[in-house]
PDB file of C-alpha atoms in Angstrom:
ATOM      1  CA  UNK A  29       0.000   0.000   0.000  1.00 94.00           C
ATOM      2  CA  UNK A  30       1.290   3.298  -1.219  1.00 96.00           C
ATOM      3  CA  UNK A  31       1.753   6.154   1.771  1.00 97.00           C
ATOM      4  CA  UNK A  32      -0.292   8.396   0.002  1.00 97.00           C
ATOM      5  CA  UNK A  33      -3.351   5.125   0.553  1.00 97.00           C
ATOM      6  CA  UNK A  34      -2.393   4.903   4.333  1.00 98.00           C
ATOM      7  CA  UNK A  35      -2.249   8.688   4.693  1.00 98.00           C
ATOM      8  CA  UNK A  36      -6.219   8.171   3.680  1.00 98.00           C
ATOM      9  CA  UNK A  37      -6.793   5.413   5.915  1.00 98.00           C
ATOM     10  CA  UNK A  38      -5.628   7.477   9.278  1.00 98.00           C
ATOM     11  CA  UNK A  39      -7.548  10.503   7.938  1.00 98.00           C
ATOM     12  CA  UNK A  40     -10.399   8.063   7.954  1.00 97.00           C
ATOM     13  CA  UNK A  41      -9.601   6.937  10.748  1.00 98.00           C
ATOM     14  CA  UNK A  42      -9.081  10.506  12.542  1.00 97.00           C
ATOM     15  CA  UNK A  43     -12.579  11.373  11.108  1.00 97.00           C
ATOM     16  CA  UNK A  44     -14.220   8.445  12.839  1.00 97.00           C
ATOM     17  CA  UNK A  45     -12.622   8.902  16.218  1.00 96.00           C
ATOM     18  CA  UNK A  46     -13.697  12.438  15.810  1.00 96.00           C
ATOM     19  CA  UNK A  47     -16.951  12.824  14.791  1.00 95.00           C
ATOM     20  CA  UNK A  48     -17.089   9.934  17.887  1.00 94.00           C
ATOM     21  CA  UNK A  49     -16.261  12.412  20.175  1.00 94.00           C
ATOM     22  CA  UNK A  50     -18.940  14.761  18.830  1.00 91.00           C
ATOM     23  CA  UNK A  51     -21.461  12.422  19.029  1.00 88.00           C
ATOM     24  CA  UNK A  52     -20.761  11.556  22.241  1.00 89.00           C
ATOM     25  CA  UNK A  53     -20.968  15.170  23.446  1.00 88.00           C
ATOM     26  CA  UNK A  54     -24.377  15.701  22.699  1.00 84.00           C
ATOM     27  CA  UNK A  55     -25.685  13.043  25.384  1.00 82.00           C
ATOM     28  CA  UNK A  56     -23.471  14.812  27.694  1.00 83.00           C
ATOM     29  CA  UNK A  57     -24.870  18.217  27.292  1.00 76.00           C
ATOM     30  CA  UNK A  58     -28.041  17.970  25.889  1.00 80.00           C
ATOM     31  CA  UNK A  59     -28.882  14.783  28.678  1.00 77.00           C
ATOM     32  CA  UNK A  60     -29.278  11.362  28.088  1.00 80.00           C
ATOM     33  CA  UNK A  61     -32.733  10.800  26.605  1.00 79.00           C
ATOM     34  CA  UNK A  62     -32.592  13.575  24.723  1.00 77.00           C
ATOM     35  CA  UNK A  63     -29.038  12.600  22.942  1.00 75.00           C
ATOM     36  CA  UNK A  64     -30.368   8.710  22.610  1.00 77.00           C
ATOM     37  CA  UNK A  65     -34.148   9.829  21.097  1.00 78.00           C
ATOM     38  CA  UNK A  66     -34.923  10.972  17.844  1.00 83.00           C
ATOM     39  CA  UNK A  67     -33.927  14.885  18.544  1.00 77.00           C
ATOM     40  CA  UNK A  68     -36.902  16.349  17.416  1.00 82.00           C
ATOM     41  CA  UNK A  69     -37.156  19.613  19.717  1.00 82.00           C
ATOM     42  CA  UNK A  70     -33.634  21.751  18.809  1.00 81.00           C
ATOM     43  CA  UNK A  71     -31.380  22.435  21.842  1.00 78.00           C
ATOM     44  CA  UNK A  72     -28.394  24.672  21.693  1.00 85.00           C
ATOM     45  CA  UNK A  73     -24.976  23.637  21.468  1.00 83.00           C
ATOM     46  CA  UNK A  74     -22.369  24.232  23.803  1.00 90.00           C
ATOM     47  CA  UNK A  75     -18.965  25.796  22.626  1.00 93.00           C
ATOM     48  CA  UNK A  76     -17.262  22.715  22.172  1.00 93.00           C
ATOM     49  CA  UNK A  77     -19.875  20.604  20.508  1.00 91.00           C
ATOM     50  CA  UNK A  78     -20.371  23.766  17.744  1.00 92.00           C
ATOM     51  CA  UNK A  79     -16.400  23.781  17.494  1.00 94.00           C
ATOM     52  CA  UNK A  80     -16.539  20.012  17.023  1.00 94.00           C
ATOM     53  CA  UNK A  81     -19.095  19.648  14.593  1.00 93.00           C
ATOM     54  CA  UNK A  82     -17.381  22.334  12.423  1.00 95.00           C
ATOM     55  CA  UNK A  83     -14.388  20.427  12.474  1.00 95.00           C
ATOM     56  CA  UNK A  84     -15.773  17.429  11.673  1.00 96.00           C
ATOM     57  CA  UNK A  85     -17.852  19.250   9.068  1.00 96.00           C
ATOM     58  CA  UNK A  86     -14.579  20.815   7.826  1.00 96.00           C
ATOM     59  CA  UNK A  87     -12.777  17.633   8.118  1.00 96.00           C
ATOM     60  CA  UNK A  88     -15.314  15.931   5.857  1.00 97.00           C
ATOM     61  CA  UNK A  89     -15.207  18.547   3.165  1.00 97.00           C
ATOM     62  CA  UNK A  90     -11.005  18.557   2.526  1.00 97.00           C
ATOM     63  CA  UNK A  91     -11.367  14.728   2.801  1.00 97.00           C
ATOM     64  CA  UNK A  92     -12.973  14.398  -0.055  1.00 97.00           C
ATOM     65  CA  UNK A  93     -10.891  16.321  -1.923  1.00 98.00           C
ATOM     66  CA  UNK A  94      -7.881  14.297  -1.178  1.00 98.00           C
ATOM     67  CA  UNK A  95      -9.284  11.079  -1.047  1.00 98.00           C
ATOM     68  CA  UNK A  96      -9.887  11.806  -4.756  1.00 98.00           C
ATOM     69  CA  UNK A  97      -6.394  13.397  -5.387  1.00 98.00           C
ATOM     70  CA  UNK A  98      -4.967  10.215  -3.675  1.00 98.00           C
ATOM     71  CA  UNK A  99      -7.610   7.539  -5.538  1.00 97.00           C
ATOM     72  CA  UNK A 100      -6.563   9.127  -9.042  1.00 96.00           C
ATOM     73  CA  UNK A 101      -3.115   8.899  -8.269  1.00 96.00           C
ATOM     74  CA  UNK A 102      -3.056   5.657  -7.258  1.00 96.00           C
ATOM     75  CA  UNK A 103      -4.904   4.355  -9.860  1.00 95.00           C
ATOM     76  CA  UNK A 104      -2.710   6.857 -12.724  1.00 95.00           C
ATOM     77  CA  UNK A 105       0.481   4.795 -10.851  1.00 95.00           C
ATOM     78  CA  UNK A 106       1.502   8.158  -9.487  1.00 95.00           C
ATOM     79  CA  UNK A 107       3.431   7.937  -6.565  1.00 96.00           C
ATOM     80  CA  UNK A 108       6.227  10.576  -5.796  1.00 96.00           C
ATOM     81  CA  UNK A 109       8.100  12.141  -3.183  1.00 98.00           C
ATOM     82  CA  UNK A 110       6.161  14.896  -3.885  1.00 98.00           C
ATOM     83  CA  UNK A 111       2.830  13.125  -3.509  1.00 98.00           C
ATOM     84  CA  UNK A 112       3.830  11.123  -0.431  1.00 98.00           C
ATOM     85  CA  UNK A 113       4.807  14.439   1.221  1.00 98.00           C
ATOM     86  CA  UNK A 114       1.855  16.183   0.399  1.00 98.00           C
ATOM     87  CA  UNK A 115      -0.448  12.927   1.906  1.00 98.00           C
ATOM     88  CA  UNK A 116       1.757  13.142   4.975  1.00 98.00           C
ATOM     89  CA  UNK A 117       1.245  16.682   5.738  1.00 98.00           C
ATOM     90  CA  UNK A 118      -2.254  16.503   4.855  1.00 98.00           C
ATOM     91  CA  UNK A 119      -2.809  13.471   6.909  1.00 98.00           C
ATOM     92  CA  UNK A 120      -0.536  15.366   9.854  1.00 98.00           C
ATOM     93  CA  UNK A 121      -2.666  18.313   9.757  1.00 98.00           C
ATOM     94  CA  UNK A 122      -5.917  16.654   9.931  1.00 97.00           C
ATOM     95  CA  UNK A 123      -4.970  15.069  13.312  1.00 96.00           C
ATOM     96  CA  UNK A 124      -3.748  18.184  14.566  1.00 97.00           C
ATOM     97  CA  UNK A 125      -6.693  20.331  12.798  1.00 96.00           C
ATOM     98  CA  UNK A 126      -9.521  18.762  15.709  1.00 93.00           C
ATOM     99  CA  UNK A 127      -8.023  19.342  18.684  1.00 95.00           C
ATOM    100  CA  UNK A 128      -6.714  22.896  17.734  1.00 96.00           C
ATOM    101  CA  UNK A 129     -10.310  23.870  16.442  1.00 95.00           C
ATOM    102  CA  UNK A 130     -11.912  22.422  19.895  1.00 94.00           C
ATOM    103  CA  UNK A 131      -9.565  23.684  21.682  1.00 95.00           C
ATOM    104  CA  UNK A 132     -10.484  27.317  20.283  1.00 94.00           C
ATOM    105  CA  UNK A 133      -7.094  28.794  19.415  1.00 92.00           C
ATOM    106  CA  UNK A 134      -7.780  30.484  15.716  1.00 87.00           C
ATOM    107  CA  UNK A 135      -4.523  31.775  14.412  1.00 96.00           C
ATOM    108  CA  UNK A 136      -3.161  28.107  15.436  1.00 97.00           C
ATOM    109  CA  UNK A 137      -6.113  26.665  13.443  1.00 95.00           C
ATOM    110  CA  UNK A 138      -5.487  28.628  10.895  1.00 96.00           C
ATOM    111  CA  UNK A 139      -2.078  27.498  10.344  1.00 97.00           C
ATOM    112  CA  UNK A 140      -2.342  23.601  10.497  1.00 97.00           C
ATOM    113  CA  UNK A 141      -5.565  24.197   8.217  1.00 96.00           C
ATOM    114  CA  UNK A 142      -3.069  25.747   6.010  1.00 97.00           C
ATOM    115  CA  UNK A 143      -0.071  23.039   6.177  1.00 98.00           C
ATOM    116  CA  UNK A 144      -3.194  20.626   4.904  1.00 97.00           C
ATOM    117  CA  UNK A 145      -4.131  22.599   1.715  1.00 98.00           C
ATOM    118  CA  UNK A 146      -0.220  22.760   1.147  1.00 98.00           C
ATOM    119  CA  UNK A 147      -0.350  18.873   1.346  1.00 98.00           C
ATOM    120  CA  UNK A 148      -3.296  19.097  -1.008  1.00 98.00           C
ATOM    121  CA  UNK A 149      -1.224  21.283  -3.270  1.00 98.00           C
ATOM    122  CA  UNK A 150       1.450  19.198  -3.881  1.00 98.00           C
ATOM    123  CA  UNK A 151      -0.841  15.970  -4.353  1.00 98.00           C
ATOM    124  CA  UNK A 152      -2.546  17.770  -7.352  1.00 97.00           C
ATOM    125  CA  UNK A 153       0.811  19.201  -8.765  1.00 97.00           C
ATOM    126  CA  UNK A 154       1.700  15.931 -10.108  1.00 96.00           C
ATOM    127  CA  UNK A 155      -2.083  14.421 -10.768  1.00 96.00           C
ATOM    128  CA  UNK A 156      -2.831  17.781 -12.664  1.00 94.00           C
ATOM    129  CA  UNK A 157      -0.074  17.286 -14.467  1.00 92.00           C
ATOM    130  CA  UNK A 158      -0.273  13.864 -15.431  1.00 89.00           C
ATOM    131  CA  UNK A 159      -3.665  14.832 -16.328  1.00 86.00           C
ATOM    132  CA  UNK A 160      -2.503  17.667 -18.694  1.00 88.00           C
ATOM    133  CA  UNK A 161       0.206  15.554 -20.261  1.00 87.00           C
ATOM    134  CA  UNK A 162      -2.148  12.584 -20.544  1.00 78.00           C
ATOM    135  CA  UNK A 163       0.653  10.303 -18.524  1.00 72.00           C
ATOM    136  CA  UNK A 164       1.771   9.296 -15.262  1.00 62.00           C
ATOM    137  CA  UNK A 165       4.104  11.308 -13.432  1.00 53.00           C
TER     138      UNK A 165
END
């Protein structure tokens, strides 16, 4: 298995412990038998469950942009220390990006968000290209 394919399985993985830990905050705050039933009357968030669920929500979105920069490579046969760097900070930032956003420090957020879409970057340098050229990289 390629790094860039494991970098998407712990991404994967970092999404389900987290949106595990936001779903486990709403029984928490919200109470019990509201959290287990079927939610129909709205409560408010607390801080950390809106920080969570944008986080996960955010963590969703840039996932599937680089599980489908990482699927195309693999399946183009493009694998290069450019792409394998580029899954590794992506996959790095991601498990940073949670607890930073929870946590509620924004220039810090800001910043691993950042190192991701670098990651991203370089992923797509070489799959754009190949793309463009009509070959592998």
């Amino acid at each position: 298995m390629t790094i860039e394919l494991q970098a998407l399985v712990w991404t994967a993985v970092i999404l389900f412990f987290s949106a595990g830990v936001q779903g486990m905050l709403t029984p928490i705050n919200q109470g019990l038998v509201w959290g287990l039933g079927a939610r129909d009357e709205p409560r408010d968030l607390s801080v950390l469950q809106g920080r969570m669920r944008r986080a996960v929500a955010n963590h969703i979105e840039w996932t599937v942009v680089f599980a489908v920069l990482v699927v195309v490579a693999h399946l183009a046969g493009i694998s290069t220390a450019r792409t394998e760097t580029g899954a590794i900070l992506f996959a790095v930032s991601r498990l940073a990006y949670v607890p930073v956003y929870a946590a509620g420090v924004p220039y810090l957020r800001t910043a691993v968000w950042t190192v991701g879409t670098v990651g991203l970057v370089l992923i797509a340098i070489d799959v754009l290209g190949a793309a463009l050229t009509g070959s592998a990289a």
